[in-house]
Amino acid sequence: MKLYKVCNRISLLLHALCSAAGYFLIEAISRHSFMEAWDFMTAKPLVFAYNAGLIFTTSLIVYLFRRRCFWRFLIAIFWLLLGIINGVILANRVTPFTGPDLHLLTDGMAILNKYLPSWGVVVALIVLGFFVLLLLGLLIKGPKYTRKIKYRYDLLLVVVGILAFAGITQLALEKRVLSNYFGNIAFAYEDYGYPYCLAVTIFDTGISCPRDYSESEIKRIENTEENLPETKSGEHPNIIFIQLESFFDPELVNYLKLSEDPIPNFRKLMKEYTSGYYKVPAVGAGTANTEFESITGMSLHYFGPGEYPYKSILKETTCESAPYVLKNLGYTTHAIHNNEANFYGRRSIFPNLGFDTFTSAEYMPEEEDKNPLGWTKDEVLTDEIIKCLDSSEGSDYIYTISVQGHGAYPEEELLDDPEITVTGAATEEKNTQWEYYVNQIHEMDNFVKELTDALADYPEDVVLVMYGDHLPTMGLKVENLNNKYLFQTEYVMWDNFGMEKKDVNLAAYQMAAEVMDRVGIHEGTVFRYHQARRNTRNYQVDLETLQYDLLYGEKYSYGGESPFQRTKMRMGLYDVSLDFMELVSDSDFTYRLKGTNFTPSSQVKVNGEWVDTVYVNETTLMISGTELDDFDRISVSQRSNSSTRKALSKSYDRSCYMLYSENKWKLPSENE
């Protein structure tokens, strides 16, 4: 009993110590290393103390209850579970657990099945059950605070603690102990701690309402664009964007020594065509944010720290974009990505950006052309881009996202005979990483040449913009780069009809407007704004106001209602057809399916159930092991290679199936 009284007297001190110990454990779980957690604590004691203080502050509510042990354990378990979730997620992906991921918690089994094996799910449920029983035991049998609760003082303690912590937060931001801008969300979690970054991604999202926001302010901004000419009439050129994964010039790294130039083709194009530096909103990761800026013309600077609009606002609404604006001029709009369609949620987001078609890796016959890390090579994109150009008679807008240069880059040798060798890094492991990366972007550079050679002879006018989405994940610092800037890659604007070379450095959110301006297109609220106001006074201030109005405000620019409707985007350019089937072997019931536009991701369903499928070529699939009976239904769908294993297009179940009846297969009639 005396110990209990002593603990009550020094409860705030014990509270603080337990918060610090709990936070250390959370960081160890998130970083998968106690040593890394220790290094973080000793290297950044103020950041560590701040995050421990955040846990301490959220725990102050225990002083408002008699069953303080129960509430302490409940809050401790809450934070510990968040740490475990982050640790599990970081074992399976680069991006940590953020605010937009919280929707997964509404379906506990979904997150368990996605990130844990079957035995891991069982262990997780057992641990969760143990925690529940422990909490129930504390709620029923746990000790109570026996003295009278003095709410006027205890509530004051909680309020003062919250206000003091708010003041400390503001001071930490002013003194740059913390940051409210995350160029790379994974690095931000490592630099500023998991609790702080998670809280920021939960509560600081979207664009705050500007102080002077009003209809008259929007009209004033629009009036500054009156000097723009009318959009040029007649045919407009095809516009192609190629976003090259982690592509930049390694010769800008001042400590690297390369056996030869890894990007000679890109460098040659930069000398001959419009080019410059490309300011991007991310470092080492965040492909989708560079993509968002390049497609919409909106700056990520005004959104929440580390926010991905693909995971927030674009899940709820459409957004003005280059596809929507160009569709009004007769363009057909395409997206291409040689990775799975569900990556960054693109399959559900692209219809809110106005794309008519989306060709992901699952719809590419050469998707199995992989690099040593398993990413599909960029050389497969040339044919897919040409297919998009050939698929329509009018002009096309094609946004292509490459993937070959994706990390994480291996510290062990994966290349038997690298074409380019690299030295100069601090360790052999780093040299190996750089060597792998450099040889990958060298192959991407060869793809650039192959594509431009193909487009040079294309019978229609083409503008092709190519750029890197961010620097590679190599731990680069400002002092390592000759250009002294981390948020910067390079671009080239190639064409096949003789546009004037005009070198200029651009931000990702300015590029679409620049391309439209060069070809005589002056449409779209955001794009017209960039064309008229770039480099003028209050350019950024008015851009923030305009972005708020279009996405979160009253939409005064549109007369009060957005004109953009979600498109009925189709996956892939061409329908899959299932023409006939034949029995190859009745000993193991092997069947051959003949049709068109099959890919390695094509998989057969029998009566709605997936069956093992062998891809032979674009016209042939094989299945075996199942004897077909009368009126069995056979269909073909594209199936994602991800762990979720979801069919990508239910329409294929309706348009591409046959019935087995009377020892033969036939297309069903309407009443079947």
XYZ file of C-alpha atoms in Angstrom, residues 228 241 293-297 322 493 502 506-532 534 539:
39
model
C -4.074 35.426 -73.136
C 4.101 12.707 -70.992
C 1.177 18.040 -60.124
C 2.047 17.204 -63.733
C -1.509 16.144 -64.598
C -3.503 18.799 -62.718
C -1.260 21.861 -62.659
C -5.102 18.108 -68.513
C 10.350 18.526 -74.496
C 13.357 27.404 -75.490
C 9.856 24.544 -64.603
C 7.981 23.079 -61.660
C 5.987 19.913 -62.251
C 2.727 21.831 -61.802
C 3.732 24.274 -64.571
C 4.640 21.778 -67.293
C 1.197 20.957 -68.717
C 0.409 24.678 -69.040
C 3.753 25.249 -70.764
C 3.122 22.470 -73.294
C -0.390 23.754 -74.025
C 0.952 27.271 -74.449
C 3.585 26.056 -76.916
C 0.922 24.408 -79.118
C -1.605 27.266 -78.883
C -4.016 25.841 -76.294
C -5.277 28.319 -73.673
C -7.983 26.443 -71.810
C -8.603 25.299 -68.238
C -8.763 27.383 -65.071
C -5.401 26.340 -63.600
C -3.533 26.075 -66.904
C -4.621 29.520 -68.086
C -3.548 30.885 -64.715
C -0.014 29.498 -65.103
C 0.241 30.779 -68.660
C -0.767 34.302 -67.653
C 3.928 32.621 -63.923
C 1.697 34.213 -58.182
